[in-house]
Amino acid sequence: SYKHPEIRHLIHSFKYNKNTKALNICANLVSEKIISFSKSHNISNAIVIPIPRTKIRKQKFGFDQCEILCEQILKNYEIKKLNLIYEPKILIHTKNFDTQTKLSRKIRIKNTQQSFSIKFPEKISGRDVLLIDDVWTTGATFLDAERALKESDAKNIFKFAIAH
């Protein structure tokens, strides 16, 4: 749970300070979830797509935490055996907004509506997608990313986050 102080501190260390130890722990947590999931679902050759940071947030922090999280996940030996395809530039933010941390679920959902588009829909049409985010708080971000992916005919969309 993201409400657990140690988990929150771990994610903040990675998300805002690019702490490599915290990144490795977070990547291992998500890797374990994906590996466990793969035992009951055929996700071989699925496309891995990180939830992108807005341009404002990327400029502020100098990196995209979900991109580096995905890159670290894909280094895992068991994950490599799944033959996942990494596509970090397919999901695009079409709206710019700053942090939504202190906003209500209702406002977050409103802010994120129509905030994503797909750059190369032909790459995901008929394909399974693993959508990766750092924290699943209200589900608003995942909802709109899923909308954009479905509009581009993604087959199945599986969502993973470090914490919720």
JSON list of C-alpha atoms in Angstrom, two decimals:
[
{"chain": "A", "resi": 1, "resn": "SER", "atom": "CA", "xyz": [0.00, 0.00, 0.00]},
{"chain": "A", "resi": 2, "resn": "TYR", "atom": "CA", "xyz": [1.19, 3.48, -0.89]},
{"chain": "A", "resi": 3, "resn": "LYS", "atom": "CA", "xyz": [-0.12, 4.61, 2.50]},
{"chain": "A", "resi": 4, "resn": "HIS", "atom": "CA", "xyz": [2.61, 2.60, 4.24]},
{"chain": "A", "resi": 5, "resn": "PRO", "atom": "CA", "xyz": [5.32, 5.17, 5.21]},
{"chain": "A", "resi": 6, "resn": "GLU", "atom": "CA", "xyz": [8.25, 3.01, 4.08]},
{"chain": "A", "resi": 7, "resn": "ILE", "atom": "CA", "xyz": [6.67, 2.26, 0.70]},
{"chain": "A", "resi": 8, "resn": "ARG", "atom": "CA", "xyz": [5.81, 5.93, 0.21]},
{"chain": "A", "resi": 9, "resn": "HIS", "atom": "CA", "xyz": [9.40, 6.94, 1.09]},
{"chain": "A", "resi": 10, "resn": "LEU", "atom": "CA", "xyz": [10.80, 4.28, -1.26]},
{"chain": "A", "resi": 11, "resn": "ILE", "atom": "CA", "xyz": [8.68, 5.49, -4.18]},
{"chain": "A", "resi": 12, "resn": "HIS", "atom": "CA", "xyz": [9.42, 9.16, -3.47]},
{"chain": "A", "resi": 13, "resn": "SER", "atom": "CA", "xyz": [13.18, 8.42, -3.38]},
{"chain": "A", "resi": 14, "resn": "PHE", "atom": "CA", "xyz": [12.94, 6.87, -6.81]},
{"chain": "A", "resi": 15, "resn": "LYS", "atom": "CA", "xyz": [10.28, 9.14, -8.36]},
{"chain": "A", "resi": 16, "resn": "TYR", "atom": "CA", "xyz": [11.65, 12.50, -7.30]},
{"chain": "A", "resi": 17, "resn": "ASN", "atom": "CA", "xyz": [15.36, 11.88, -6.61]},
{"chain": "A", "resi": 18, "resn": "LYS", "atom": "CA", "xyz": [16.16, 9.08, -9.09]},
{"chain": "A", "resi": 19, "resn": "ASN", "atom": "CA", "xyz": [17.62, 7.01, -6.25]},
{"chain": "A", "resi": 20, "resn": "THR", "atom": "CA", "xyz": [19.02, 3.88, -7.92]},
{"chain": "A", "resi": 21, "resn": "LYS", "atom": "CA", "xyz": [18.65, 1.63, -4.86]},
{"chain": "A", "resi": 22, "resn": "ALA", "atom": "CA", "xyz": [14.98, 2.61, -4.59]},
{"chain": "A", "resi": 23, "resn": "LEU", "atom": "CA", "xyz": [14.58, 2.10, -8.36]},
{"chain": "A", "resi": 24, "resn": "ASN", "atom": "CA", "xyz": [15.99, -1.43, -8.12]},
{"chain": "A", "resi": 25, "resn": "ILE", "atom": "CA", "xyz": [13.63, -2.34, -5.27]},
{"chain": "A", "resi": 26, "resn": "CYS", "atom": "CA", "xyz": [10.63, -0.87, -7.11]},
{"chain": "A", "resi": 27, "resn": "ALA", "atom": "CA", "xyz": [11.58, -2.67, -10.34]},
{"chain": "A", "resi": 28, "resn": "ASN", "atom": "CA", "xyz": [11.92, -5.96, -8.44]},
{"chain": "A", "resi": 29, "resn": "LEU", "atom": "CA", "xyz": [8.46, -5.49, -6.91]},
{"chain": "A", "resi": 30, "resn": "VAL", "atom": "CA", "xyz": [6.83, -4.92, -10.29]},
{"chain": "A", "resi": 31, "resn": "SER", "atom": "CA", "xyz": [8.91, -7.68, -11.93]},
{"chain": "A", "resi": 32, "resn": "GLU", "atom": "CA", "xyz": [7.64, -10.16, -9.35]},
{"chain": "A", "resi": 33, "resn": "LYS", "atom": "CA", "xyz": [4.05, -9.11, -10.09]},
{"chain": "A", "resi": 34, "resn": "ILE", "atom": "CA", "xyz": [4.57, -9.55, -13.83]},
{"chain": "A", "resi": 35, "resn": "ILE", "atom": "CA", "xyz": [6.31, -12.92, -13.45]},
{"chain": "A", "resi": 36, "resn": "SER", "atom": "CA", "xyz": [3.56, -14.19, -11.17]},
{"chain": "A", "resi": 37, "resn": "PHE", "atom": "CA", "xyz": [0.90, -12.92, -13.59]},
{"chain": "A", "resi": 38, "resn": "SER", "atom": "CA", "xyz": [2.66, -14.59, -16.53]},
{"chain": "A", "resi": 39, "resn": "LYS", "atom": "CA", "xyz": [2.19, -17.99, -14.91]},
{"chain": "A", "resi": 40, "resn": "SER", "atom": "CA", "xyz": [-1.57, -17.76, -15.48]},
{"chain": "A", "resi": 41, "resn": "HIS", "atom": "CA", "xyz": [-1.66, -15.52, -18.57]},
{"chain": "A", "resi": 42, "resn": "ASN", "atom": "CA", "xyz": [0.25, -15.78, -21.83]},
{"chain": "A", "resi": 43, "resn": "ILE", "atom": "CA", "xyz": [1.92, -12.39, -22.09]},
{"chain": "A", "resi": 44, "resn": "SER", "atom": "CA", "xyz": [4.86, -13.43, -24.26]},
{"chain": "A", "resi": 45, "resn": "ASN", "atom": "CA", "xyz": [5.56, -10.80, -26.90]},
{"chain": "A", "resi": 46, "resn": "ALA", "atom": "CA", "xyz": [3.28, -8.28, -25.19]},
{"chain": "A", "resi": 47, "resn": "ILE", "atom": "CA", "xyz": [4.14, -4.62, -25.52]},
{"chain": "A", "resi": 48, "resn": "VAL", "atom": "CA", "xyz": [5.38, -2.82, -22.40]},
{"chain": "A", "resi": 49, "resn": "ILE", "atom": "CA", "xyz": [4.27, 0.79, -22.24]},
{"chain": "A", "resi": 50, "resn": "PRO", "atom": "CA", "xyz": [5.12, 3.17, -19.40]},
{"chain": "A", "resi": 51, "resn": "ILE", "atom": "CA", "xyz": [2.68, 5.85, -18.31]},
{"chain": "A", "resi": 52, "resn": "PRO", "atom": "CA", "xyz": [4.57, 8.97, -19.41]},
{"chain": "A", "resi": 53, "resn": "ARG", "atom": "CA", "xyz": [5.20, 11.99, -17.24]},
{"chain": "A", "resi": 54, "resn": "THR", "atom": "CA", "xyz": [3.73, 15.24, -18.50]},
{"chain": "A", "resi": 55, "resn": "LYS", "atom": "CA", "xyz": [6.20, 17.58, -20.21]},
{"chain": "A", "resi": 56, "resn": "ILE", "atom": "CA", "xyz": [5.96, 19.93, -17.22]},
{"chain": "A", "resi": 57, "resn": "ARG", "atom": "CA", "xyz": [6.91, 17.16, -14.76]},
{"chain": "A", "resi": 58, "resn": "LYS", "atom": "CA", "xyz": [9.66, 15.75, -17.01]},
{"chain": "A", "resi": 59, "resn": "GLN", "atom": "CA", "xyz": [11.22, 19.21, -17.33]},
{"chain": "A", "resi": 60, "resn": "LYS", "atom": "CA", "xyz": [10.98, 19.76, -13.58]},
{"chain": "A", "resi": 61, "resn": "PHE", "atom": "CA", "xyz": [12.66, 16.47, -12.62]},
{"chain": "A", "resi": 62, "resn": "GLY", "atom": "CA", "xyz": [14.75, 15.80, -15.72]},
{"chain": "A", "resi": 63, "resn": "PHE", "atom": "CA", "xyz": [13.59, 12.21, -16.22]},
{"chain": "A", "resi": 64, "resn": "ASP", "atom": "CA", "xyz": [10.55, 10.02, -16.65]},
{"chain": "A", "resi": 65, "resn": "GLN", "atom": "CA", "xyz": [10.28, 7.67, -13.69]},
{"chain": "A", "resi": 66, "resn": "CYS", "atom": "CA", "xyz": [8.09, 5.10, -15.44]},
{"chain": "A", "resi": 67, "resn": "GLU", "atom": "CA", "xyz": [10.46, 4.87, -18.40]},
{"chain": "A", "resi": 68, "resn": "ILE", "atom": "CA", "xyz": [13.44, 4.10, -16.18]},
{"chain": "A", "resi": 69, "resn": "LEU", "atom": "CA", "xyz": [11.27, 1.74, -14.11]},
{"chain": "A", "resi": 70, "resn": "CYS", "atom": "CA", "xyz": [10.38, -0.21, -17.28]},
{"chain": "A", "resi": 71, "resn": "GLU", "atom": "CA", "xyz": [13.99, -0.26, -18.44]},
{"chain": "A", "resi": 72, "resn": "GLN", "atom": "CA", "xyz": [15.03, -1.74, -15.10]},
{"chain": "A", "resi": 73, "resn": "ILE", "atom": "CA", "xyz": [12.18, -4.30, -15.12]},
{"chain": "A", "resi": 74, "resn": "LEU", "atom": "CA", "xyz": [13.22, -5.48, -18.58]},
{"chain": "A", "resi": 75, "resn": "LYS", "atom": "CA", "xyz": [16.72, -6.31, -17.27]},
{"chain": "A", "resi": 76, "resn": "ASN", "atom": "CA", "xyz": [15.28, -9.06, -15.04]},
{"chain": "A", "resi": 77, "resn": "TYR", "atom": "CA", "xyz": [16.30, -12.53, -16.28]},
{"chain": "A", "resi": 78, "resn": "GLU", "atom": "CA", "xyz": [12.81, -14.04, -15.90]},
{"chain": "A", "resi": 79, "resn": "ILE", "atom": "CA", "xyz": [11.22, -11.04, -17.60]},
{"chain": "A", "resi": 80, "resn": "LYS", "atom": "CA", "xyz": [13.65, -11.38, -20.53]},
{"chain": "A", "resi": 81, "resn": "LYS", "atom": "CA", "xyz": [12.32, -14.90, -21.14]},
{"chain": "A", "resi": 82, "resn": "LEU", "atom": "CA", "xyz": [8.85, -13.42, -21.82]},
{"chain": "A", "resi": 83, "resn": "ASN", "atom": "CA", "xyz": [10.15, -11.65, -24.97]},
{"chain": "A", "resi": 84, "resn": "LEU", "atom": "CA", "xyz": [8.36, -8.44, -24.09]},
{"chain": "A", "resi": 85, "resn": "ILE", "atom": "CA", "xyz": [8.60, -5.52, -26.50]},
{"chain": "A", "resi": 86, "resn": "TYR", "atom": "CA", "xyz": [9.37, -2.13, -24.97]},
{"chain": "A", "resi": 87, "resn": "GLU", "atom": "CA", "xyz": [7.66, 0.88, -26.59]},
{"chain": "A", "resi": 88, "resn": "PRO", "atom": "CA", "xyz": [8.24, 3.96, -24.41]},
{"chain": "A", "resi": 89, "resn": "LYS", "atom": "CA", "xyz": [7.12, 6.56, -26.97]},
{"chain": "A", "resi": 90, "resn": "ILE", "atom": "CA", "xyz": [3.73, 5.17, -28.06]},
{"chain": "A", "resi": 91, "resn": "LEU", "atom": "CA", "xyz": [1.57, 6.61, -25.26]},
{"chain": "A", "resi": 92, "resn": "ILE", "atom": "CA", "xyz": [1.67, 10.40, -25.44]},
{"chain": "A", "resi": 93, "resn": "HIS", "atom": "CA", "xyz": [0.36, 13.05, -23.03]},
{"chain": "A", "resi": 94, "resn": "THR", "atom": "CA", "xyz": [-1.87, 15.47, -24.89]},
{"chain": "A", "resi": 95, "resn": "LYS", "atom": "CA", "xyz": [-2.55, 17.64, -21.82]},
{"chain": "A", "resi": 96, "resn": "ASN", "atom": "CA", "xyz": [-0.08, 19.24, -19.47]},
{"chain": "A", "resi": 97, "resn": "PHE", "atom": "CA", "xyz": [-0.85, 19.49, -15.79]},
{"chain": "A", "resi": 98, "resn": "ASP", "atom": "CA", "xyz": [1.23, 19.53, -12.65]},
{"chain": "A", "resi": 99, "resn": "THR", "atom": "CA", "xyz": [0.95, 17.10, -9.76]},
{"chain": "A", "resi": 100, "resn": "GLN", "atom": "CA", "xyz": [-2.49, 15.76, -8.91]},
{"chain": "A", "resi": 101, "resn": "THR", "atom": "CA", "xyz": [-1.39, 14.33, -5.57]},
{"chain": "A", "resi": 102, "resn": "LYS", "atom": "CA", "xyz": [-3.67, 16.46, -3.42]},
{"chain": "A", "resi": 103, "resn": "LEU", "atom": "CA", "xyz": [-6.68, 16.46, -5.74]},
{"chain": "A", "resi": 104, "resn": "SER", "atom": "CA", "xyz": [-9.85, 14.43, -5.27]},
{"chain": "A", "resi": 105, "resn": "ARG", "atom": "CA", "xyz": [-10.60, 11.37, -7.41]},
{"chain": "A", "resi": 106, "resn": "LYS", "atom": "CA", "xyz": [-13.38, 13.28, -9.20]},
{"chain": "A", "resi": 107, "resn": "ILE", "atom": "CA", "xyz": [-11.04, 16.12, -10.20]},
{"chain": "A", "resi": 108, "resn": "ARG", "atom": "CA", "xyz": [-8.24, 13.71, -11.17]},
{"chain": "A", "resi": 109, "resn": "ILE", "atom": "CA", "xyz": [-10.60, 11.82, -13.48]},
{"chain": "A", "resi": 110, "resn": "LYS", "atom": "CA", "xyz": [-11.78, 15.08, -15.03]},
{"chain": "A", "resi": 111, "resn": "ASN", "atom": "CA", "xyz": [-8.18, 16.31, -15.50]},
{"chain": "A", "resi": 112, "resn": "THR", "atom": "CA", "xyz": [-7.03, 13.09, -17.12]},
{"chain": "A", "resi": 113, "resn": "GLN", "atom": "CA", "xyz": [-9.94, 12.65, -19.53]},
{"chain": "A", "resi": 114, "resn": "GLN", "atom": "CA", "xyz": [-8.67, 12.68, -23.10]},
{"chain": "A", "resi": 115, "resn": "SER", "atom": "CA", "xyz": [-5.13, 13.31, -21.82]},
{"chain": "A", "resi": 116, "resn": "PHE", "atom": "CA", "xyz": [-3.51, 10.44, -23.75]},
{"chain": "A", "resi": 117, "resn": "SER", "atom": "CA", "xyz": [-3.16, 9.56, -27.38]},
{"chain": "A", "resi": 118, "resn": "ILE", "atom": "CA", "xyz": [-1.31, 6.83, -29.25]},
{"chain": "A", "resi": 119, "resn": "LYS", "atom": "CA", "xyz": [1.53, 7.81, -31.58]},
{"chain": "A", "resi": 120, "resn": "PHE", "atom": "CA", "xyz": [1.79, 4.58, -33.60]},
{"chain": "A", "resi": 121, "resn": "PRO", "atom": "CA", "xyz": [-1.56, 2.74, -33.28]},
{"chain": "A", "resi": 122, "resn": "GLU", "atom": "CA", "xyz": [-0.49, 0.10, -35.82]},
{"chain": "A", "resi": 123, "resn": "LYS", "atom": "CA", "xyz": [2.17, -1.13, -33.37]},
{"chain": "A", "resi": 124, "resn": "ILE", "atom": "CA", "xyz": [-0.43, -2.07, -30.76]},
{"chain": "A", "resi": 125, "resn": "SER", "atom": "CA", "xyz": [-3.42, -3.07, -32.85]},
{"chain": "A", "resi": 126, "resn": "GLY", "atom": "CA", "xyz": [-4.37, -6.64, -31.89]},
{"chain": "A", "resi": 127, "resn": "ARG", "atom": "CA", "xyz": [-1.54, -6.87, -29.34]},
{"chain": "A", "resi": 128, "resn": "ASP", "atom": "CA", "xyz": [-1.49, -7.42, -25.59]},
{"chain": "A", "resi": 129, "resn": "VAL", "atom": "CA", "xyz": [-0.16, -4.46, -23.59]},
{"chain": "A", "resi": 130, "resn": "LEU", "atom": "CA", "xyz": [1.46, -4.25, -20.16]},
{"chain": "A", "resi": 131, "resn": "LEU", "atom": "CA", "xyz": [0.84, -0.73, -18.90]},
{"chain": "A", "resi": 132, "resn": "ILE", "atom": "CA", "xyz": [3.26, 0.34, -16.17]},
{"chain": "A", "resi": 133, "resn": "ASP", "atom": "CA", "xyz": [2.81, 3.19, -13.68]},
{"chain": "A", "resi": 134, "resn": "ASP", "atom": "CA", "xyz": [4.50, 4.00, -10.39]},
{"chain": "A", "resi": 135, "resn": "VAL", "atom": "CA", "xyz": [1.43, 4.46, -8.18]},
{"chain": "A", "resi": 136, "resn": "TRP", "atom": "CA", "xyz": [-2.20, 3.50, -8.74]},
{"chain": "A", "resi": 137, "resn": "THR", "atom": "CA", "xyz": [-4.04, 6.00, -6.55]},
{"chain": "A", "resi": 138, "resn": "THR", "atom": "CA", "xyz": [-7.48, 6.66, -8.02]},
{"chain": "A", "resi": 139, "resn": "GLY", "atom": "CA", "xyz": [-7.11, 4.78, -11.30]},
{"chain": "A", "resi": 140, "resn": "ALA", "atom": "CA", "xyz": [-7.75, 7.97, -13.32]},
{"chain": "A", "resi": 141, "resn": "THR", "atom": "CA", "xyz": [-4.46, 7.78, -15.22]},
{"chain": "A", "resi": 142, "resn": "PHE", "atom": "CA", "xyz": [-4.87, 4.10, -16.02]},
{"chain": "A", "resi": 143, "resn": "LEU", "atom": "CA", "xyz": [-8.47, 4.70, -17.15]},
{"chain": "A", "resi": 144, "resn": "ASP", "atom": "CA", "xyz": [-7.55, 7.27, -19.75]},
{"chain": "A", "resi": 145, "resn": "ALA", "atom": "CA", "xyz": [-4.45, 5.41, -20.93]},
{"chain": "A", "resi": 146, "resn": "GLU", "atom": "CA", "xyz": [-6.60, 2.31, -21.31]},
{"chain": "A", "resi": 147, "resn": "ARG", "atom": "CA", "xyz": [-9.16, 4.33, -23.30]},
{"chain": "A", "resi": 148, "resn": "ALA", "atom": "CA", "xyz": [-6.48, 5.48, -25.75]},
{"chain": "A", "resi": 149, "resn": "LEU", "atom": "CA", "xyz": [-5.08, 1.95, -26.10]},
{"chain": "A", "resi": 150, "resn": "LYS", "atom": "CA", "xyz": [-8.54, 0.46, -26.70]},
{"chain": "A", "resi": 151, "resn": "GLU", "atom": "CA", "xyz": [-9.26, 3.09, -29.35]},
{"chain": "A", "resi": 152, "resn": "SER", "atom": "CA", "xyz": [-6.11, 1.83, -31.07]},
{"chain": "A", "resi": 153, "resn": "ASP", "atom": "CA", "xyz": [-7.39, -1.76, -30.89]},
{"chain": "A", "resi": 154, "resn": "ALA", "atom": "CA", "xyz": [-5.07, -3.14, -28.20]},
{"chain": "A", "resi": 155, "resn": "LYS", "atom": "CA", "xyz": [-6.14, -6.74, -27.56]},
{"chain": "A", "resi": 156, "resn": "ASN", "atom": "CA", "xyz": [-5.74, -6.99, -23.77]},
{"chain": "A", "resi": 157, "resn": "ILE", "atom": "CA", "xyz": [-4.44, -4.35, -21.40]},
{"chain": "A", "resi": 158, "resn": "PHE", "atom": "CA", "xyz": [-2.82, -5.46, -18.15]},
{"chain": "A", "resi": 159, "resn": "LYS", "atom": "CA", "xyz": [-1.97, -2.77, -15.62]},
{"chain": "A", "resi": 160, "resn": "PHE", "atom": "CA", "xyz": [0.91, -2.89, -13.13]},
{"chain": "A", "resi": 161, "resn": "ALA", "atom": "CA", "xyz": [2.10, -0.40, -10.51]},
{"chain": "A", "resi": 162, "resn": "ILE", "atom": "CA", "xyz": [4.58, -0.42, -7.65]},
{"chain": "A", "resi": 163, "resn": "ALA", "atom": "CA", "xyz": [1.86, 0.33, -5.13]},
{"chain": "A", "resi": 164, "resn": "HIS", "atom": "CA", "xyz": [-1.76, 1.40, -4.84]}
]
